[in-house]
Short mmCIF file of C-alpha atoms in Angstrom, two decimals:
data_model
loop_
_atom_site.label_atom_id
_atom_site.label_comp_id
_atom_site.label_asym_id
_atom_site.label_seq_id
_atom_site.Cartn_x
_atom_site.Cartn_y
_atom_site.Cartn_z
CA UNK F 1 -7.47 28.96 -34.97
CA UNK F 2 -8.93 30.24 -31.57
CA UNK F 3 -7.10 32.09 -29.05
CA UNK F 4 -7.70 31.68 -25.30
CA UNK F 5 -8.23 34.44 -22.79
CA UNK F 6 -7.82 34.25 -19.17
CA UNK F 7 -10.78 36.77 -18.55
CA UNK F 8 -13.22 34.65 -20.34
CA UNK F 9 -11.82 31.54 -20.96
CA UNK F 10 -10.13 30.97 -17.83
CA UNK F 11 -12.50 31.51 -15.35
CA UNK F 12 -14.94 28.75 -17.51
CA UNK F 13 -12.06 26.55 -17.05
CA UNK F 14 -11.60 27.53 -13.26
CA UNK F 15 -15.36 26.94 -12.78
CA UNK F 16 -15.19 23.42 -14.19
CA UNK F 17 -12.65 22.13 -12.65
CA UNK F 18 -13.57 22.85 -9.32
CA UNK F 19 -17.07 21.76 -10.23
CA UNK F 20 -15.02 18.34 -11.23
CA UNK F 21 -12.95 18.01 -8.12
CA UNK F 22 -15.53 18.62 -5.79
CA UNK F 23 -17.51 15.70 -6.86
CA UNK F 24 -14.88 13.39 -7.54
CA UNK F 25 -13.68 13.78 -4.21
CA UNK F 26 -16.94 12.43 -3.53
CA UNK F 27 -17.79 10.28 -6.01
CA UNK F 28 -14.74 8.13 -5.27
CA UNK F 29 -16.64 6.67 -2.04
CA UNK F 30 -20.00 6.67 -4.31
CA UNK F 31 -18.20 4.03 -6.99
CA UNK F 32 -16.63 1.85 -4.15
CA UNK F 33 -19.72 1.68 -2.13
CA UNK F 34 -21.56 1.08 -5.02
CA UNK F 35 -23.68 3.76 -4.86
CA UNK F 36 -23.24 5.58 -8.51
CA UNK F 37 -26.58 5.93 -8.62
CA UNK F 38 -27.44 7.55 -5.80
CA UNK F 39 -24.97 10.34 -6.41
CA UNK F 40 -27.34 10.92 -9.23
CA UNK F 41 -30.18 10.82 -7.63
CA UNK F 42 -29.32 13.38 -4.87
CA UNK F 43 -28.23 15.81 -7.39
CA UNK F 44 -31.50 15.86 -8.90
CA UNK F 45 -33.53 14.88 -6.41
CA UNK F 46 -32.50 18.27 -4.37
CA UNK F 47 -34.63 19.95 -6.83
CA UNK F 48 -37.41 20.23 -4.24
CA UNK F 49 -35.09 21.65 -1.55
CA UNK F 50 -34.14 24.17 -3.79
CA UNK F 51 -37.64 25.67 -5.53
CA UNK F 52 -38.76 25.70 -1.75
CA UNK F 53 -35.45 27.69 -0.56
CA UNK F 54 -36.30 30.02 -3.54
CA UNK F 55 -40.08 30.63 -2.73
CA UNK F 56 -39.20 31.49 0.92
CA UNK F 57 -36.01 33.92 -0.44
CA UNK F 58 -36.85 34.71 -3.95
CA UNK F 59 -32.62 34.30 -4.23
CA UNK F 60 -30.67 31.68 -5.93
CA UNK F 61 -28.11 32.41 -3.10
CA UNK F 62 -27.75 31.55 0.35
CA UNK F 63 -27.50 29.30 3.22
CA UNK F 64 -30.78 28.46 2.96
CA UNK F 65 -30.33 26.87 0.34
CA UNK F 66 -27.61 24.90 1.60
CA UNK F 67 -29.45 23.75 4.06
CA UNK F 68 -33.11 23.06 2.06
CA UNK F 69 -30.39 20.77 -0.18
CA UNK F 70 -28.56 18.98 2.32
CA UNK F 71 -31.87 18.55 3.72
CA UNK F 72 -33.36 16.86 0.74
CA UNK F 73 -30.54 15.13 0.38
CA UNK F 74 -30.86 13.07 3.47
CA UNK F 75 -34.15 12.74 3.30
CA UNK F 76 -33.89 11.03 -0.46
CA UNK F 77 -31.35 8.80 1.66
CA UNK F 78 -34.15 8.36 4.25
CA UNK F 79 -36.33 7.42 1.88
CA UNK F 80 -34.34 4.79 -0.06
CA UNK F 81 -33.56 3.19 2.70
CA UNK F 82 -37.11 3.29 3.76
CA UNK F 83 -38.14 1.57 0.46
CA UNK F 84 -35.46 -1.22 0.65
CA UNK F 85 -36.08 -2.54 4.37
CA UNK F 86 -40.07 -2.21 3.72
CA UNK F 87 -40.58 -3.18 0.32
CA UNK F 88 -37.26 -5.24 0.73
CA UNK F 89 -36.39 -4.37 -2.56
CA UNK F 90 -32.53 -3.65 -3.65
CA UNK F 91 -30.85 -0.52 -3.66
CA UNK F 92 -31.20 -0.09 -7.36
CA UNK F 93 -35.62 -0.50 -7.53
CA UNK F 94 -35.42 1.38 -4.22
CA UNK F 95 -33.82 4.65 -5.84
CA UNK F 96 -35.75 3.79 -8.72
CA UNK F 97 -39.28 4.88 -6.80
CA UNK F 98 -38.02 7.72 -4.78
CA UNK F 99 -35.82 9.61 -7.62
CA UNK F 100 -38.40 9.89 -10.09
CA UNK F 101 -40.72 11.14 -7.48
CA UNK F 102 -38.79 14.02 -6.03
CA UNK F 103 -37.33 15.01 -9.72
CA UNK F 104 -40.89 15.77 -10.86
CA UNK F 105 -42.10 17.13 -7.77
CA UNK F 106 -39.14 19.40 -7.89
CA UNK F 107 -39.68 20.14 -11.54
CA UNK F 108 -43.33 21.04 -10.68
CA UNK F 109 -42.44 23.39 -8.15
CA UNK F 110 -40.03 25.00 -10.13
CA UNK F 111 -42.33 26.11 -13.14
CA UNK F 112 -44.75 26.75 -10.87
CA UNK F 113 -42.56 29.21 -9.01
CA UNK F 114 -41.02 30.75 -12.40
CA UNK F 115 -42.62 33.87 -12.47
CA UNK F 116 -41.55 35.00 -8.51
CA UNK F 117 -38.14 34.07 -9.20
CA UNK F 118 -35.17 33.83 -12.13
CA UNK F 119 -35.45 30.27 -12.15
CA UNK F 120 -35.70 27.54 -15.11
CA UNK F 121 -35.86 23.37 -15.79
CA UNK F 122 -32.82 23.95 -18.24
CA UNK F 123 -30.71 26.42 -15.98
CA UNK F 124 -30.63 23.58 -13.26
CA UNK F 125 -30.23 20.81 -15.51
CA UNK F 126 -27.50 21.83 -18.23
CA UNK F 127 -26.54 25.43 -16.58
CA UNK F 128 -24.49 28.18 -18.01
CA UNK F 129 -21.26 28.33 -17.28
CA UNK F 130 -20.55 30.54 -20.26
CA UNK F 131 -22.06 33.59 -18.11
CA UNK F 132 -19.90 32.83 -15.51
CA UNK F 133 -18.12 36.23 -15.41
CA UNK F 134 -21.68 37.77 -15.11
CA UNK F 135 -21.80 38.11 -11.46
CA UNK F 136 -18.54 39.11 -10.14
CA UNK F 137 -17.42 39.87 -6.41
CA UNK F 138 -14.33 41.46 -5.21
CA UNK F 139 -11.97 39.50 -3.38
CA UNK F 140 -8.78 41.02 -2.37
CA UNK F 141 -9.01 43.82 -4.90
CA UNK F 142 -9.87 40.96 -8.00
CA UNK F 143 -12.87 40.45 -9.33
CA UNK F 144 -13.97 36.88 -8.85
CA UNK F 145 -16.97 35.34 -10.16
CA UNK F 146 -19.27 34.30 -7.66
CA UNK F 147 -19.64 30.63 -8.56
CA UNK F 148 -15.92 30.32 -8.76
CA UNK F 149 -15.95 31.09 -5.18
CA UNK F 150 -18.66 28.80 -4.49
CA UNK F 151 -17.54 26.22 -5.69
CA UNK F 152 -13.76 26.67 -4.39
CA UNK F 153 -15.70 26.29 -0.89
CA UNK F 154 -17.14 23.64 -1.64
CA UNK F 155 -14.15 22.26 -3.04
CA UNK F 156 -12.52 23.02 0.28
CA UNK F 157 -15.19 21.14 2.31
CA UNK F 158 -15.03 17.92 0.23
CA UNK F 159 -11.49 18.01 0.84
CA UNK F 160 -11.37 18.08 4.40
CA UNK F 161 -13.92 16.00 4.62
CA UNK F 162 -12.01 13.41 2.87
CA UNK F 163 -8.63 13.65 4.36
CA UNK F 164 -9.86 14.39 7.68
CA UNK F 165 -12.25 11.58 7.91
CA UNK F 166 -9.99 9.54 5.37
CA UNK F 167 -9.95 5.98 7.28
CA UNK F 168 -13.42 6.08 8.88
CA UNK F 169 -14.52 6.73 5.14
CA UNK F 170 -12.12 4.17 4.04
CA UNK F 171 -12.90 1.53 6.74
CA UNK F 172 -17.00 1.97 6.26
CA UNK F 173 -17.13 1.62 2.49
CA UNK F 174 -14.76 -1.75 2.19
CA UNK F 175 -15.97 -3.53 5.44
CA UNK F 176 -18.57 -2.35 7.15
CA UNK F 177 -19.11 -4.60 9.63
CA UNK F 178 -15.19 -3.92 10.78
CA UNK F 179 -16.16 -0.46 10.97
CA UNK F 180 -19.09 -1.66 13.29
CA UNK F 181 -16.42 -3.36 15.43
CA UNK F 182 -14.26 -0.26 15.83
CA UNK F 183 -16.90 2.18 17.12
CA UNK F 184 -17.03 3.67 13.18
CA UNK F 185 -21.12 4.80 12.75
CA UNK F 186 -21.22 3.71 8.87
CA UNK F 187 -24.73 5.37 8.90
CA UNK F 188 -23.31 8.37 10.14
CA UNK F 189 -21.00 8.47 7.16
CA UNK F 190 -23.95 7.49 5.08
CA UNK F 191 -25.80 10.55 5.96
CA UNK F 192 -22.56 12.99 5.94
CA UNK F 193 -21.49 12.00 2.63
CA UNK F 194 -24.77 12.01 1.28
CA UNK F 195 -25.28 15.79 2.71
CA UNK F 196 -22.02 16.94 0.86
CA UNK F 197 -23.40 15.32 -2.26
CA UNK F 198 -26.83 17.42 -1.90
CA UNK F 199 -24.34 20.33 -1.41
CA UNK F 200 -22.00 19.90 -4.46
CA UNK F 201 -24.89 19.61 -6.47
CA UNK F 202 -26.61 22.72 -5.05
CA UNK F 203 -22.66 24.85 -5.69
CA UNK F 204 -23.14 23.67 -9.53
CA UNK F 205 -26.38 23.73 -10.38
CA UNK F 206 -26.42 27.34 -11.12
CA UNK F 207 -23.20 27.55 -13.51
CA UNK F 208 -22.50 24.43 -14.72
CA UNK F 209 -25.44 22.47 -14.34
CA UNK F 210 -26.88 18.76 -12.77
CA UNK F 211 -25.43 17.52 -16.00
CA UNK F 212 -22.02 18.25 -15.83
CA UNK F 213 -22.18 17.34 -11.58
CA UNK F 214 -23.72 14.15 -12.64
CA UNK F 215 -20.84 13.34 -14.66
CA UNK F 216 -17.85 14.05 -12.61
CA UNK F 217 -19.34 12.28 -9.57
CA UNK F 218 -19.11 9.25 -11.73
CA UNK F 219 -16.87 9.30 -14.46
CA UNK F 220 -13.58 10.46 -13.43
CA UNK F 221 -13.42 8.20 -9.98
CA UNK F 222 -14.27 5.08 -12.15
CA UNK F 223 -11.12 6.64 -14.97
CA UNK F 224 -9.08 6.53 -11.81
CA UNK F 225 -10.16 3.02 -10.46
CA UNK F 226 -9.23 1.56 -13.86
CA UNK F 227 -5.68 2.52 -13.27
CA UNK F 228 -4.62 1.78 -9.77
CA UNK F 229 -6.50 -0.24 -6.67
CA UNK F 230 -4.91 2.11 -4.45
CA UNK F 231 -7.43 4.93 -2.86
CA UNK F 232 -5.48 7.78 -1.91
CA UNK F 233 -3.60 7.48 -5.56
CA UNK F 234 -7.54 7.06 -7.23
CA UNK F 235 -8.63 9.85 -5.45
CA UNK F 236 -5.68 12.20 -6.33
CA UNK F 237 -5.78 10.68 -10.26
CA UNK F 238 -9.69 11.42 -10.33
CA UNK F 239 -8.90 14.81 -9.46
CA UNK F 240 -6.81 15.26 -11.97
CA UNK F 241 -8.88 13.61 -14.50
CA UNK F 242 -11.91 16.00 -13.47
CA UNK F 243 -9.48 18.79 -14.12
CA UNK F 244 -8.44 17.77 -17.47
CA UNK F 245 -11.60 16.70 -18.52
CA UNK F 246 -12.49 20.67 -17.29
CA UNK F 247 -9.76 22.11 -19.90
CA UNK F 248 -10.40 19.42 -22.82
CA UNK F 249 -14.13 19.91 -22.94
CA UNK F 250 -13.61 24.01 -22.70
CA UNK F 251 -11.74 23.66 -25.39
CA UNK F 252 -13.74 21.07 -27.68
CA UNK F 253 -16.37 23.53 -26.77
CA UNK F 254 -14.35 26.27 -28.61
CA UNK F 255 -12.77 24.45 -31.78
CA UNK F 256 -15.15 21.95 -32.41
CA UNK F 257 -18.03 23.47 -33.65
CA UNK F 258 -16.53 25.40 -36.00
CA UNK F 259 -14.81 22.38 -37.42
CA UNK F 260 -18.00 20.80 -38.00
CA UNK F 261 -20.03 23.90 -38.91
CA UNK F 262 -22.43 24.47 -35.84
CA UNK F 263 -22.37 27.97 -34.35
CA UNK F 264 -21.93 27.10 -30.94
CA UNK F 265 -22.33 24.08 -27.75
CA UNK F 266 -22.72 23.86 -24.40
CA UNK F 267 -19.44 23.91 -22.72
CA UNK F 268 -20.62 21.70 -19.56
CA UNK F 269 -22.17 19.33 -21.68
CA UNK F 270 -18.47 19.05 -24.09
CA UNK F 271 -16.48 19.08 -20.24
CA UNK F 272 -19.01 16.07 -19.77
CA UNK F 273 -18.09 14.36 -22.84
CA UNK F 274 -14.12 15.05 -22.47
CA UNK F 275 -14.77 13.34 -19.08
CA UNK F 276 -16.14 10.35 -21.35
CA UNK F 277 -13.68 10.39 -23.99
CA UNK F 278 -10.65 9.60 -20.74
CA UNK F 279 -12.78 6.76 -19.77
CA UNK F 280 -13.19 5.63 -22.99
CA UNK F 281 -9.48 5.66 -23.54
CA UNK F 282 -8.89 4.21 -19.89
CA UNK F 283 -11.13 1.41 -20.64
CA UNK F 284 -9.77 0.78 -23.81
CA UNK F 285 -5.51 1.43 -22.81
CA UNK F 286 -5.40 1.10 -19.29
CA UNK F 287 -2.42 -1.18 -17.84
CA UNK F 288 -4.19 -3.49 -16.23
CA UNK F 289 -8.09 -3.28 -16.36
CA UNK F 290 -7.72 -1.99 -19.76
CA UNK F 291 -9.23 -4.61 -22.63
CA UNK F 292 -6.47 -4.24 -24.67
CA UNK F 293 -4.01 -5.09 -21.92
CA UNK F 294 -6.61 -7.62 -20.82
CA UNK F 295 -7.32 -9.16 -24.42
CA UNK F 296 -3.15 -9.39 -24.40
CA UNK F 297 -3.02 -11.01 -21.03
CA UNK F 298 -5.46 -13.30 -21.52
CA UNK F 299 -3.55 -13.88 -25.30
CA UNK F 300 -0.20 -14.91 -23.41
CA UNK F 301 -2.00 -17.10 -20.92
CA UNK F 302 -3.65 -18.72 -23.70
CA UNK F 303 0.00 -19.58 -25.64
CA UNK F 304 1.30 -20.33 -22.48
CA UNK F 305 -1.20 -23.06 -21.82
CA UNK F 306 -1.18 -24.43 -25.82
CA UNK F 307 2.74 -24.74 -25.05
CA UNK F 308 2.45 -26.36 -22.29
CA UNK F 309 -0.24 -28.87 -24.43
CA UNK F 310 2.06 -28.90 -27.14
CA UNK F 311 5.40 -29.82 -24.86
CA UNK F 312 2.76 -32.38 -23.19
CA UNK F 313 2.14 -33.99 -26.96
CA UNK F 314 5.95 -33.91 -28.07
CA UNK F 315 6.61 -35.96 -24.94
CA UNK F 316 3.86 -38.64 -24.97
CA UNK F 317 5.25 -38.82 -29.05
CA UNK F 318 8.63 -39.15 -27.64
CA UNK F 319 7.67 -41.82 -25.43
CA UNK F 320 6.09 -44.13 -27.94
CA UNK F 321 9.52 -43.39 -30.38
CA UNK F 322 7.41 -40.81 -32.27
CA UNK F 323 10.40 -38.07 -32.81
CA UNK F 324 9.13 -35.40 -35.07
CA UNK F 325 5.62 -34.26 -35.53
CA UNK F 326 4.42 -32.42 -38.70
CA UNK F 327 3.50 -29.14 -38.31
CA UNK F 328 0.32 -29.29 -40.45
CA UNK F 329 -1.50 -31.72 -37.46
CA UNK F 330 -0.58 -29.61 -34.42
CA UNK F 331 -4.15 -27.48 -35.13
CA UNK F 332 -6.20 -30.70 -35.24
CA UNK F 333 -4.44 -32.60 -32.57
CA UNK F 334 -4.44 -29.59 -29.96
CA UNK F 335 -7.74 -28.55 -30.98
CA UNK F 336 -6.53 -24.93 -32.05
CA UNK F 337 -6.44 -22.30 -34.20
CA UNK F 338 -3.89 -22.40 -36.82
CA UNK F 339 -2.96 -18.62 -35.35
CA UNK F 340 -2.56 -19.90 -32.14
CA UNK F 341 -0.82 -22.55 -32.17
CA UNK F 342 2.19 -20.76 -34.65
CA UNK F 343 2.08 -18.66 -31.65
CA UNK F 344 2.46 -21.08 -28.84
CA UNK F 345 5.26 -23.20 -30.99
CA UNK F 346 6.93 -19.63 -31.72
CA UNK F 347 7.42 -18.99 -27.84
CA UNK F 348 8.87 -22.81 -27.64
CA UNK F 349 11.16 -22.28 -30.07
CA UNK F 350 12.50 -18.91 -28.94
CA UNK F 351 13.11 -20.82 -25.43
CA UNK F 352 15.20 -23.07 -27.80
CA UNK F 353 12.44 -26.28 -26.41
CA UNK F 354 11.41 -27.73 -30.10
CA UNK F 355 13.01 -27.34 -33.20
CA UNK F 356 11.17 -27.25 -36.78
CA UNK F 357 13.04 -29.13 -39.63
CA UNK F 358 10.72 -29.93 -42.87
CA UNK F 359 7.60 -29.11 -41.47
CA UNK F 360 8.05 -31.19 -38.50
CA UNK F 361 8.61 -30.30 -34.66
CA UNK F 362 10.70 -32.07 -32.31
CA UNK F 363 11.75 -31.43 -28.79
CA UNK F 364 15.32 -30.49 -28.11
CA UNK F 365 17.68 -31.49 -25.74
CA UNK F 366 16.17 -28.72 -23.78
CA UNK F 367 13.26 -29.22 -24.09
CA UNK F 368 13.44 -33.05 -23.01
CA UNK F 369 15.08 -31.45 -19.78
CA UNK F 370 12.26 -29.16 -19.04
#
């Protein structure tokens, strides 16, 4: 049994989940533009922006590096664009040159810079967000961790970003050439939305890591598409999602290990995973774009259809003074399974169509009428 304290434990939490909102605020727009990917490539692709902020300042704070981010960020949108309309290549080959590129040449920079500043390939990649309580600030006589605060800017940002901008953003990603026609700049959105990304990356990458922001610019929007075609409700859903994912994985983090005799995880890495266990459970129990509710759908319009074949084979019988049919040729004559077709002559006969009398079917007065 573990016990839960709001000093430690709380603050992880707290740093998660506003790691998760943040970037599914944003990664809504990536999933419906189709631009997953990208998200992932600006997050690591800032890498460069952010060993060159450090060499300049020797701090991991800073708007500096903000700004050599956001930077970075539109100019890995710069370049992927650059490499579609010259190499006219698509969007997916065009990320696939330019994020490789600036990872390693961020990378490169980094070790190369280690020894000047407190900097690693594993702190920006899978972070720390277990030391989050190591560098506190006092804010209205509590003491806040600093990437708590961080990231509740952030947070902030991508929110009003969002709502303020809600049907320019809305208008540009489903129809951009009716965006075109209302004086909407869809690059301009482009660019902003790809800054914010370079941004929410940058907040994270100290405490909880590329990995985690990776995840929740992905993940929870697409949990929240899977239940409702609405926006504003997918956008509030994949918030909440990225929060519960935030709490789930904490915990994991906590009980699991012991359960299976490890010492310890990586609590951004088990708040990724919690983020993929709700999809996987979305994917598999969702109402409507679920496959279960699918695989049932598609089960019903199936025995619908065989009825309708089977009513259609009753009355051609009917017509050539054929009365009854036995039960043991249905399969061969409607070219089914023996599974479905008990289930298509169930549904007739609960509509009170057919009737079965020694292994034979026969239409009803009902049914005759149908």
């Amino acid at each position: 049994m573990f016990h839960l304290s709001w000093q430690v434990d709380g603050w992880i939490i707290v740093a998660g989940a506003l790691c998760g909102v943040a970037a599914a605020l944003l990664g809504n727009f990536l999933v419906l533009r189709r631009m997953s990917l990208l998200g992932d490539a600006i997050s690591h692709a800032v890498l460069p922006g952010l060993a060159a902020a450090f060499l300049l300042t020797g701090q991991r704070q800073g708007w500096l590096i903000f700004a050599g981010a956001a930077l970075v960020g539109i100019l890995t949108v710069l370049l992927i664009e650059l490499a579609k309309e010259s190499g006219h290549v698509y969007a997916g080959a065009a990320i696939g040159v330019v994020f490789p590129f600036l990872v390693v040449l961020g990378l490169v920079m980094i070790v190369r810079s280690a020894y000047r500043v407190d900097l690693d390939p594993g702190c920006v990649l899978y972070g720390a967000i277990e030391t989050t309580l190591v560098d506190l600030v006092e804010v209205g006589g509590w003491l806040v961790p600093r990437a708590v605060i961080s990231l509740a800017l952030i947070s902030v940002i991508n929110l009003l970003f969002v709502v303020l901008l809600y049907r320019p953003l809305k208008v540009s990603t489903f129809d951009p050439q009716l965006a075109q026609s209302q004086g909407i700049s869809v690059r301009a959105m482009h660019y902003a939305l790809a800054s914010l990304v370079a941004m929410t990356s940058v907040a994270a990458f100290e405490s909880v890591g590329n990995i985690l922001v990776v995840a929740m610019f992905v993940v929870p929007p697409v949990t929240a598409w899977l239940w409702t075609d609405r926006l504003w409700l997918m956008i509030v859903l994949s918030t909440l999602f990225a929060v519960l994912s935030a709490v789930l994985g904490h915990i994991s983090a906590i009980a699991l290990p012991a359960m299976f005799g490890m010492p310890s995880t990586n609590t951004a890495g088990m708040m990724a995973v919690a983020a993929g266990g709700l999809l996987g459970f979305t994917a598999l129990f969702a109402t409507r774009k679920g496959l279960l509710s699918r695989a049932i759908q598609s089960l019903r319009v199936q025995r619908r259809i065989l009825g309708e074949d089977l009513l259609g084979l009753l009355y051609r019988s009917h017509a050539q003074d054929v009365m009854n049919l036995p039960t043991a040729t249905l399969t061969d004559k409607l070219i089914a399974t023996r599974w479905r077709s008990w289930l298509a002559l169930r549904r007739l006969r609960r509509r009170g169509w057919v009737q079965v009398t020694d292994h034979h079917v026969s239409l009803t007065a009902s049914g005759l009428a149908v």
